[in-house]
PDB file of C-alpha atoms in Angstrom:
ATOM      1  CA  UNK A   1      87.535 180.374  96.117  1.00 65.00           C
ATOM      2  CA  UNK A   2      88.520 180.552  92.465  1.00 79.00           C
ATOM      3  CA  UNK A   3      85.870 179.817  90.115  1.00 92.00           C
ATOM      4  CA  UNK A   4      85.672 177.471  87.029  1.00 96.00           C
ATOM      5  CA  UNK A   5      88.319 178.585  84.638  1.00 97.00           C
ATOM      6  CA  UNK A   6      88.659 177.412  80.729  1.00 97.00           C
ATOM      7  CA  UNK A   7      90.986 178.266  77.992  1.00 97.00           C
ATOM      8  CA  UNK A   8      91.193 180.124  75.059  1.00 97.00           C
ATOM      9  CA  UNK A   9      88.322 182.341  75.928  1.00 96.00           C
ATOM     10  CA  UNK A  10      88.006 182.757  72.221  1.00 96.00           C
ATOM     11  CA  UNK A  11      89.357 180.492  69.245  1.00 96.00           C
ATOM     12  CA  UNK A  12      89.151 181.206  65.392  1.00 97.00           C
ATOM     13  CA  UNK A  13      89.858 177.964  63.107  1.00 97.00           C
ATOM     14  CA  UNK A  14      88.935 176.439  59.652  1.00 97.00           C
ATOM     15  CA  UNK A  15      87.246 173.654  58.289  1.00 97.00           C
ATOM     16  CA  UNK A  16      89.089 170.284  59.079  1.00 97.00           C
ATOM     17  CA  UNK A  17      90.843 171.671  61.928  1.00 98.00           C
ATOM     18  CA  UNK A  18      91.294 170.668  65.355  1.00 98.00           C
ATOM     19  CA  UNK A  19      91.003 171.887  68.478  1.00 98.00           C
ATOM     20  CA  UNK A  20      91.438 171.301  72.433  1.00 98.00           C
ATOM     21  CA  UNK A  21      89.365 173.038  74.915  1.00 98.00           C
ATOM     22  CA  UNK A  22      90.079 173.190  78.471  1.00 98.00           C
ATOM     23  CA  UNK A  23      88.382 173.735  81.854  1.00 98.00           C
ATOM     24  CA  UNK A  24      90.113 173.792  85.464  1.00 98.00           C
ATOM     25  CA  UNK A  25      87.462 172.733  87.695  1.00 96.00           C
ATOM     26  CA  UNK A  26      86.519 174.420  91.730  1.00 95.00           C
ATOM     27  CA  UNK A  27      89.197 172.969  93.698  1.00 94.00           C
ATOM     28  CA  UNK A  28      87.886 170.349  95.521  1.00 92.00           C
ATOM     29  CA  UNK A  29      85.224 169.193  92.563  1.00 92.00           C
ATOM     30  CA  UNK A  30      85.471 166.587  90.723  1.00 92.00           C
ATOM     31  CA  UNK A  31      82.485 166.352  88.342  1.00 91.00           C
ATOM     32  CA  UNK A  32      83.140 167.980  85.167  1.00 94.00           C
ATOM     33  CA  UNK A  33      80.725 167.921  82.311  1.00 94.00           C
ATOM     34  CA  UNK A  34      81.059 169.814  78.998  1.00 96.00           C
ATOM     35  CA  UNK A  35      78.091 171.686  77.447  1.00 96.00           C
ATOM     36  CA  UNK A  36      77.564 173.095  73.616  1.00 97.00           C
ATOM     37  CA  UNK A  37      75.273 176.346  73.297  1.00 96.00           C
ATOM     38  CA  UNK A  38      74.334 177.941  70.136  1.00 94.00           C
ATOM     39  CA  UNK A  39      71.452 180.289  69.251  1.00 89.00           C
ATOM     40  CA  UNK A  40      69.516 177.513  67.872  1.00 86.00           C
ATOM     41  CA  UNK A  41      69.747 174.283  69.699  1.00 89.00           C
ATOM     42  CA  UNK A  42      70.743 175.564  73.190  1.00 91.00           C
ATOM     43  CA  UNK A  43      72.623 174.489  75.253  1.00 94.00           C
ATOM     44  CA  UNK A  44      73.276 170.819  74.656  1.00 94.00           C
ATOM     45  CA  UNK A  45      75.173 168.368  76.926  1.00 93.00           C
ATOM     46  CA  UNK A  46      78.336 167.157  75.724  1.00 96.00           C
ATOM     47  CA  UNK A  47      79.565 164.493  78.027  1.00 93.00           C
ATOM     48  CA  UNK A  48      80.643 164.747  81.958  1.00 93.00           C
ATOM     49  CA  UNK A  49      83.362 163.237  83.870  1.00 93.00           C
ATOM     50  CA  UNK A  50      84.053 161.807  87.572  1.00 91.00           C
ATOM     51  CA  UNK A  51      87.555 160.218  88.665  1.00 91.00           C
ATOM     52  CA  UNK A  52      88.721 160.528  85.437  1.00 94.00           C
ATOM     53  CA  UNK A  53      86.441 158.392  84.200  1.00 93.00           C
ATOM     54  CA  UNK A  54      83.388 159.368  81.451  1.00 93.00           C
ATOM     55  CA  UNK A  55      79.802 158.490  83.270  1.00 89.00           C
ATOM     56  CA  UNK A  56      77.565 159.895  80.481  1.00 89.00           C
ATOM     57  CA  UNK A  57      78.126 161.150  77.389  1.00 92.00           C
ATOM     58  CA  UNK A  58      75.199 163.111  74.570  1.00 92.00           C
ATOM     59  CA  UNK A  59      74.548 162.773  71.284  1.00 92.00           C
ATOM     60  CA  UNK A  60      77.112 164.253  69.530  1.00 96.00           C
ATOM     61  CA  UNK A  61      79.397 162.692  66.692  1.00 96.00           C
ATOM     62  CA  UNK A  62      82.343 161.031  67.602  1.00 96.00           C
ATOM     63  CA  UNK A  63      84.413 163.678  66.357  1.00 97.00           C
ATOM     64  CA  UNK A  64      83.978 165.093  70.048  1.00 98.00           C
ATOM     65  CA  UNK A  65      85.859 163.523  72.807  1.00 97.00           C
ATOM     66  CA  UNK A  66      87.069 164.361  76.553  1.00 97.00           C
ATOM     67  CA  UNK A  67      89.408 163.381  78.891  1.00 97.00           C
ATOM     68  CA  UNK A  68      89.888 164.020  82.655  1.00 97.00           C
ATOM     69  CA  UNK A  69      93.291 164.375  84.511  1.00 97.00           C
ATOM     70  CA  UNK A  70      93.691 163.220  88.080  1.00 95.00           C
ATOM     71  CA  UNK A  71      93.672 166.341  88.989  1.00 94.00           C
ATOM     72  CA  UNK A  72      89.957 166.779  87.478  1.00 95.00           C
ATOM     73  CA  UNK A  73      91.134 169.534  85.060  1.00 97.00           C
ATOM     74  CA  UNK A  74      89.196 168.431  81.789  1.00 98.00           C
ATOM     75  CA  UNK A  75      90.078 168.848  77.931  1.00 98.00           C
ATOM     76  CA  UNK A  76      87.700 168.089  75.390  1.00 98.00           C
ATOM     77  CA  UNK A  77      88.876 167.941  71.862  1.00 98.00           C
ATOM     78  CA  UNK A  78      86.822 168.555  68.588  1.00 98.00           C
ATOM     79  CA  UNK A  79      88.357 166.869  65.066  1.00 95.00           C
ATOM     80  CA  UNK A  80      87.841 167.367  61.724  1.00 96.00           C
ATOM     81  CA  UNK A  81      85.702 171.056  62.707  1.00 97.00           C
ATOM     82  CA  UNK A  82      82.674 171.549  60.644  1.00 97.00           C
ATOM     83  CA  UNK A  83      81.395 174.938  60.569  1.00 97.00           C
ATOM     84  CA  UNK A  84      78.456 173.932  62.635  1.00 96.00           C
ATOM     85  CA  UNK A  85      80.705 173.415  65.396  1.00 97.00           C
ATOM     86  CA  UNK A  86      80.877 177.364  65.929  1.00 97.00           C
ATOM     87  CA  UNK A  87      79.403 177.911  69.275  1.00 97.00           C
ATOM     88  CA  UNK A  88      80.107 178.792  73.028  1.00 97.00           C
ATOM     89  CA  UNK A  89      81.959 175.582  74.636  1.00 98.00           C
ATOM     90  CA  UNK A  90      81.255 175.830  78.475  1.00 97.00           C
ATOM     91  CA  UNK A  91      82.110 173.530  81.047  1.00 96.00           C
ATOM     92  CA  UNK A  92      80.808 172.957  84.744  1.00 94.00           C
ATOM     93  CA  UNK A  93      81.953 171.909  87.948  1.00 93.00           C
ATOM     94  CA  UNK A  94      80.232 169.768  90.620  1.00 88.00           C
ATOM     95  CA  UNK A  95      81.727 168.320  93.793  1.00 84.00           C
ATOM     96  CA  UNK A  96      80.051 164.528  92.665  1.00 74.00           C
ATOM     97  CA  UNK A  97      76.755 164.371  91.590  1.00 70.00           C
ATOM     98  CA  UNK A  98      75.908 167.490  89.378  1.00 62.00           C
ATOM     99  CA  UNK A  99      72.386 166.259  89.028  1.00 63.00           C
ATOM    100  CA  UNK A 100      71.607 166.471  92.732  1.00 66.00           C
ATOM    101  CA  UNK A 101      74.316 169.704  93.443  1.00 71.00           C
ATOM    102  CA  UNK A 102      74.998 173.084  91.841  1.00 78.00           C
ATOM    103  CA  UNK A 103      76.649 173.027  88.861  1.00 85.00           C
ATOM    104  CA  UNK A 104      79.133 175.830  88.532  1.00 90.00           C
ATOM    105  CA  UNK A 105      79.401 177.297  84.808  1.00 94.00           C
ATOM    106  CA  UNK A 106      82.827 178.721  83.718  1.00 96.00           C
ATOM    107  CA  UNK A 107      82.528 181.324  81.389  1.00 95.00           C
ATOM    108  CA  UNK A 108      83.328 179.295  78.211  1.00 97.00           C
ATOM    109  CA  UNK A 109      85.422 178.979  75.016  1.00 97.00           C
ATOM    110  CA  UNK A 110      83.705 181.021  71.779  1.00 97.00           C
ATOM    111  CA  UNK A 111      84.814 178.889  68.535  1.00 97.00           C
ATOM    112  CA  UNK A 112      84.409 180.026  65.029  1.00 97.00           C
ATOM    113  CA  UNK A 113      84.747 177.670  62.670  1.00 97.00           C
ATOM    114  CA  UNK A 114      85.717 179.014  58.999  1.00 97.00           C
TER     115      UNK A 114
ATOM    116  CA  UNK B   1      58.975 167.586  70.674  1.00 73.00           C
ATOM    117  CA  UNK B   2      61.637 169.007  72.802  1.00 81.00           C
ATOM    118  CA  UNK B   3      62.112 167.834  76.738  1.00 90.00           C
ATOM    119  CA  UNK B   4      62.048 171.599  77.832  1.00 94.00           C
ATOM    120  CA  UNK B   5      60.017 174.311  76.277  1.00 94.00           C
ATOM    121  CA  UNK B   6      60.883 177.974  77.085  1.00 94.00           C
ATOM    122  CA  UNK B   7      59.094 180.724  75.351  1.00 83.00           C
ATOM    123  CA  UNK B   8      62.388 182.949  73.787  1.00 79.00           C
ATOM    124  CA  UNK B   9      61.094 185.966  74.536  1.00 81.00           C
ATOM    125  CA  UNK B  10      62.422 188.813  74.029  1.00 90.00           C
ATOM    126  CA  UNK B  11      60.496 189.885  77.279  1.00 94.00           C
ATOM    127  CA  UNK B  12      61.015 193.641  77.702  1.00 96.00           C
ATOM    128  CA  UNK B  13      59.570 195.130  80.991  1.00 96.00           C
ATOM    129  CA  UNK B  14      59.784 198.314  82.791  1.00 97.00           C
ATOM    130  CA  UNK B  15      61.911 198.440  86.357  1.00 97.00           C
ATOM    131  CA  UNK B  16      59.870 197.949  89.083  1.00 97.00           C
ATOM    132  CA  UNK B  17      57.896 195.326  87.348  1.00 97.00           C
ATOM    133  CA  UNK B  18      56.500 191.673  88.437  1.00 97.00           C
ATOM    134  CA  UNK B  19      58.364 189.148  85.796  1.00 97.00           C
ATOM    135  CA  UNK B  20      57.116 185.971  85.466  1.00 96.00           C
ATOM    136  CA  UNK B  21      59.586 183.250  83.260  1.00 97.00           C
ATOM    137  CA  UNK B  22      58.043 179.389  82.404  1.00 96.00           C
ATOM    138  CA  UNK B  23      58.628 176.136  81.350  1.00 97.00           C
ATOM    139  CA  UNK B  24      57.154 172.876  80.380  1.00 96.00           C
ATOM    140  CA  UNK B  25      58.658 169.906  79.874  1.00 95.00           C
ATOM    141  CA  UNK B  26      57.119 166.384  79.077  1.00 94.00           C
ATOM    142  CA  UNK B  27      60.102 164.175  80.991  1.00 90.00           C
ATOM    143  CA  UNK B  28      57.620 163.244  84.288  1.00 90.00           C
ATOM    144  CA  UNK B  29      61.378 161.906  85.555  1.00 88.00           C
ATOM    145  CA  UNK B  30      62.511 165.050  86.290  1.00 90.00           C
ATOM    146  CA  UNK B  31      63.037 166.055  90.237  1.00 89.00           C
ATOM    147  CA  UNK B  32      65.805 168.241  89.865  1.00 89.00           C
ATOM    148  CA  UNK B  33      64.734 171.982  88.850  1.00 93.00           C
ATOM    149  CA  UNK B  34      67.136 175.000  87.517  1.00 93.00           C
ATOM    150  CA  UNK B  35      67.332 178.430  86.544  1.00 96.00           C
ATOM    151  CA  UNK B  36      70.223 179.670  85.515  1.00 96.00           C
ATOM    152  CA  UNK B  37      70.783 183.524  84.828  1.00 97.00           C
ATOM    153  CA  UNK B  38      73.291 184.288  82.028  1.00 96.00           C
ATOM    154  CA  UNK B  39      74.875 187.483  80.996  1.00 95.00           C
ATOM    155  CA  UNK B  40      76.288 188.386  77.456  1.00 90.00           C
ATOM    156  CA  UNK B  41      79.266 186.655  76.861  1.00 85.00           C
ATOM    157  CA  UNK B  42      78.843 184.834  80.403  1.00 90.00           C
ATOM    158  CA  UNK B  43      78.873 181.536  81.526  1.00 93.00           C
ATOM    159  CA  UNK B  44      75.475 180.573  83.361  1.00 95.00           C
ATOM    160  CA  UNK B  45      75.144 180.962  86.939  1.00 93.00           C
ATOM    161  CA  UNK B  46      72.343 179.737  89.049  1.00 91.00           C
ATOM    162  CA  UNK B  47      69.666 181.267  90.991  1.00 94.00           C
ATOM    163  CA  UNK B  48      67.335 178.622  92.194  1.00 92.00           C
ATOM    164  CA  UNK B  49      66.925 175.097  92.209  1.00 90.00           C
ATOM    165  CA  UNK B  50      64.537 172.787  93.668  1.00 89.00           C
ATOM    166  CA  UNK B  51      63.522 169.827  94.359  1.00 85.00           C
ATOM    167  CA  UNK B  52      60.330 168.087  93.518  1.00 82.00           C
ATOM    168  CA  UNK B  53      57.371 170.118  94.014  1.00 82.00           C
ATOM    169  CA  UNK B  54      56.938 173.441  95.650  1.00 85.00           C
ATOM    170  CA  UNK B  55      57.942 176.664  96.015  1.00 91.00           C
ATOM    171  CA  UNK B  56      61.318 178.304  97.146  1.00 92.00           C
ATOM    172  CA  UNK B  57      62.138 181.833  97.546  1.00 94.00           C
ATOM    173  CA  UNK B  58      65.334 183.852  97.513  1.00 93.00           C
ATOM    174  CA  UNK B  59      65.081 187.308  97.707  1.00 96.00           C
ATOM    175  CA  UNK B  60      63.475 189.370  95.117  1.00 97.00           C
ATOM    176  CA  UNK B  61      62.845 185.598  93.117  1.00 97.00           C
ATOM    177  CA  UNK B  62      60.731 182.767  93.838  1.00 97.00           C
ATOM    178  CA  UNK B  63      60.573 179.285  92.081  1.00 96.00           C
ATOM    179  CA  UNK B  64      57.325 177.394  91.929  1.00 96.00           C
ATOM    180  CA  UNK B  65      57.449 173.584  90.813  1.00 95.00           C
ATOM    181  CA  UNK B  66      53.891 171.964  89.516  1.00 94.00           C
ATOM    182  CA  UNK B  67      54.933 168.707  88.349  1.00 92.00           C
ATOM    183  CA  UNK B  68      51.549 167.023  88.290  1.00 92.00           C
ATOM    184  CA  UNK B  69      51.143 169.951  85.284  1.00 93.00           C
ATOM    185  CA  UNK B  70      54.676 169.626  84.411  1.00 94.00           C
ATOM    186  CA  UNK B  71      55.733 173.398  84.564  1.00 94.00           C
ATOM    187  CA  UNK B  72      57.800 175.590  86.411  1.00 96.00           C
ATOM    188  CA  UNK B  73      57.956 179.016  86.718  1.00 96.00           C
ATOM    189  CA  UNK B  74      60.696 181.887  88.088  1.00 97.00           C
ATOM    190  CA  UNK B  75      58.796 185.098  89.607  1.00 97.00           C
ATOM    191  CA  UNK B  76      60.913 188.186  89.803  1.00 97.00           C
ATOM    192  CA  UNK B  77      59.392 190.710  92.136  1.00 97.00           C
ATOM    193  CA  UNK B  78      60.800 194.761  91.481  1.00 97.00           C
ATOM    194  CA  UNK B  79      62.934 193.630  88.641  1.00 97.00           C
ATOM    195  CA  UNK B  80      65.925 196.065  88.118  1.00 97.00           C
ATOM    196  CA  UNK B  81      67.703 196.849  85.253  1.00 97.00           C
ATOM    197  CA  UNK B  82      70.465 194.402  86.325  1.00 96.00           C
ATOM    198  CA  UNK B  83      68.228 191.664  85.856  1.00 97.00           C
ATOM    199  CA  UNK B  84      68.292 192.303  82.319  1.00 97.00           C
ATOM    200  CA  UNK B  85      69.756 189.134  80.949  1.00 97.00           C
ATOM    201  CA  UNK B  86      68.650 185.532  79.497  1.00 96.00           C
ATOM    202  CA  UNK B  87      66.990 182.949  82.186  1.00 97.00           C
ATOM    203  CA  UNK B  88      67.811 179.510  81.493  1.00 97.00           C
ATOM    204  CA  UNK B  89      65.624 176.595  83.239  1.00 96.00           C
ATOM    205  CA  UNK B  90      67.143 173.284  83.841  1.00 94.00           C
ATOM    206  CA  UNK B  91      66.256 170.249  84.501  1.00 91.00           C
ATOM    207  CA  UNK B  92      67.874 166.692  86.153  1.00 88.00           C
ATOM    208  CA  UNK B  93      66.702 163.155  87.621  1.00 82.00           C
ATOM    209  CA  UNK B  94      68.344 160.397  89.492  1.00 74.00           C
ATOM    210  CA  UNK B  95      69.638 157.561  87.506  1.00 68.00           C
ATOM    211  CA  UNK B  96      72.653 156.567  85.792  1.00 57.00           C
ATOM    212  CA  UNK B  97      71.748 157.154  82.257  1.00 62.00           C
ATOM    213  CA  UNK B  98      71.380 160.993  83.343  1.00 65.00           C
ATOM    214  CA  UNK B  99      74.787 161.376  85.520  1.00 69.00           C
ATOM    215  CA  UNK B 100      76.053 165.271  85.025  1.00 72.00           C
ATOM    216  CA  UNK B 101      73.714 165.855  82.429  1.00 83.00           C
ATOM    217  CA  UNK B 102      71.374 168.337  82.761  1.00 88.00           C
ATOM    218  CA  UNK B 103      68.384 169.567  80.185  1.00 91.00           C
ATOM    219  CA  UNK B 104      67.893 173.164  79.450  1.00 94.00           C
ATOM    220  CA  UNK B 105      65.235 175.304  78.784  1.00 95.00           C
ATOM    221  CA  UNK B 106      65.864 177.347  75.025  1.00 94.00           C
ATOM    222  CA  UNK B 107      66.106 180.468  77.254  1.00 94.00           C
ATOM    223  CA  UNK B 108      64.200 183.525  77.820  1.00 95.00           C
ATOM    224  CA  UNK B 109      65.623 187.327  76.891  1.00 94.00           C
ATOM    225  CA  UNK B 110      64.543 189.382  79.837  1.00 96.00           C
ATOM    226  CA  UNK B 111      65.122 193.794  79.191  1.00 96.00           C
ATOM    227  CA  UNK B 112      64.472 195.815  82.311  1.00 97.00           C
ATOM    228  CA  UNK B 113      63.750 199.306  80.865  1.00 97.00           C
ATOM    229  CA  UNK B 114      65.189 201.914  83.493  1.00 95.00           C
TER     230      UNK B 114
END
């Protein structure tokens, strides 16, 4: 079974840029839910989605937004970068309740911000 | 005051070694319990998870749950040089506010010395 797959791997952009993110979910899941790490906050929870609907969603700026497809493939799109947006973007699959079931991490997208 | 306190380590150790990894967290809602192992440039993947109170044991590791003291712990018995790598605890509880979202742990920087 093909893991959790998300595109670019890697992304360089500048200030006041934007950019789109993706994640293909397991096949068969349909809980995806979008996670920021850096080296000094962690990893921080983004927001997560379910029938292509958004259950829950952190505290970041509005700036960051998601959107699921029917086929649960996710995109989550950052505007107007910062240069504290630099970080690994990872996403992770669950079948429907990633709180109660394993969460499967992809291996993320690394964004530089310039 | 952060949810989930991990000591960063780095935690260097020779092979062979007993490794024990912590957390503490102040959230008495939590039931769900990670930890996540994640390479360099990796996604997380997870080892153990539990629920509630107790102890669960896979292998070489073995997760202990004390949530009357709030605090979890990972035990690696004849840690490897494979192992080497940063531990990530995680945490969950039922309820909608909390769908998908999980809390982490800052990490902990484990080096198994051959």
């Amino acid at each position: 079974k093909a893991g959790v797959t998300q595109t670019p791997r890697y992304l360089i952009k500048t200030r006041g840029q934007q950019v789109t993110l993706s994640c293909s979910p397991i096949s068969g899941h349909r809980s995806v839910s979008w996670y920021q790490q850096t080296p000094g906050q962690g990893l921080q929870f983004l927001f997560e989605y379910f029938s292509e609907t958004q259950r829950n969603k952190g505290n970041f700026p509005g700036r960051f937004s998601g959107r699921q497809f029917s086929n649960s493939r996710s995109e989550m799109n950052v505007s107007t970068l910062e240069l504290g947006d630099s970080a690994l973007y990872l996403c992770a699959s669950s079948f429907s309740d990633p709180g109660r079931e394993t969460q499967y991490f992809g291996p993320g997208t690394r964004l530089l911000v310039l | 005051q952060k949810e989930v306190e991990q000591d960063p380590g780095p935690l260097s150790v020779p092979e062979g070694a007993i490794v024990s990894l912590n957390c503490t967290y102040s959230n008495s809602a939590f039931q769900y319990f990670m930890w996540y192992r994640q390479y360099s440039r990796k996604g997380p993947e997870l080892l153990m998870y539990t629920y509630s109170s107790g102890n669960k044991e896979d292998g070489r590791f073995t997760a202990q749950v004390d949530k009357s003291s709030k605090y979890i712990s990972l035990f690696i018995r004849d840690s490897q040089p494979s192992d080497s790598a940063t531990y990530l605890c995680a945490m969950s509880w039922d309820g909608s506010s909390n769908t998908g979202k999980l809390i982490f742990g800052q990490g902990t920087t484990l080096q198994v010395k051959p």
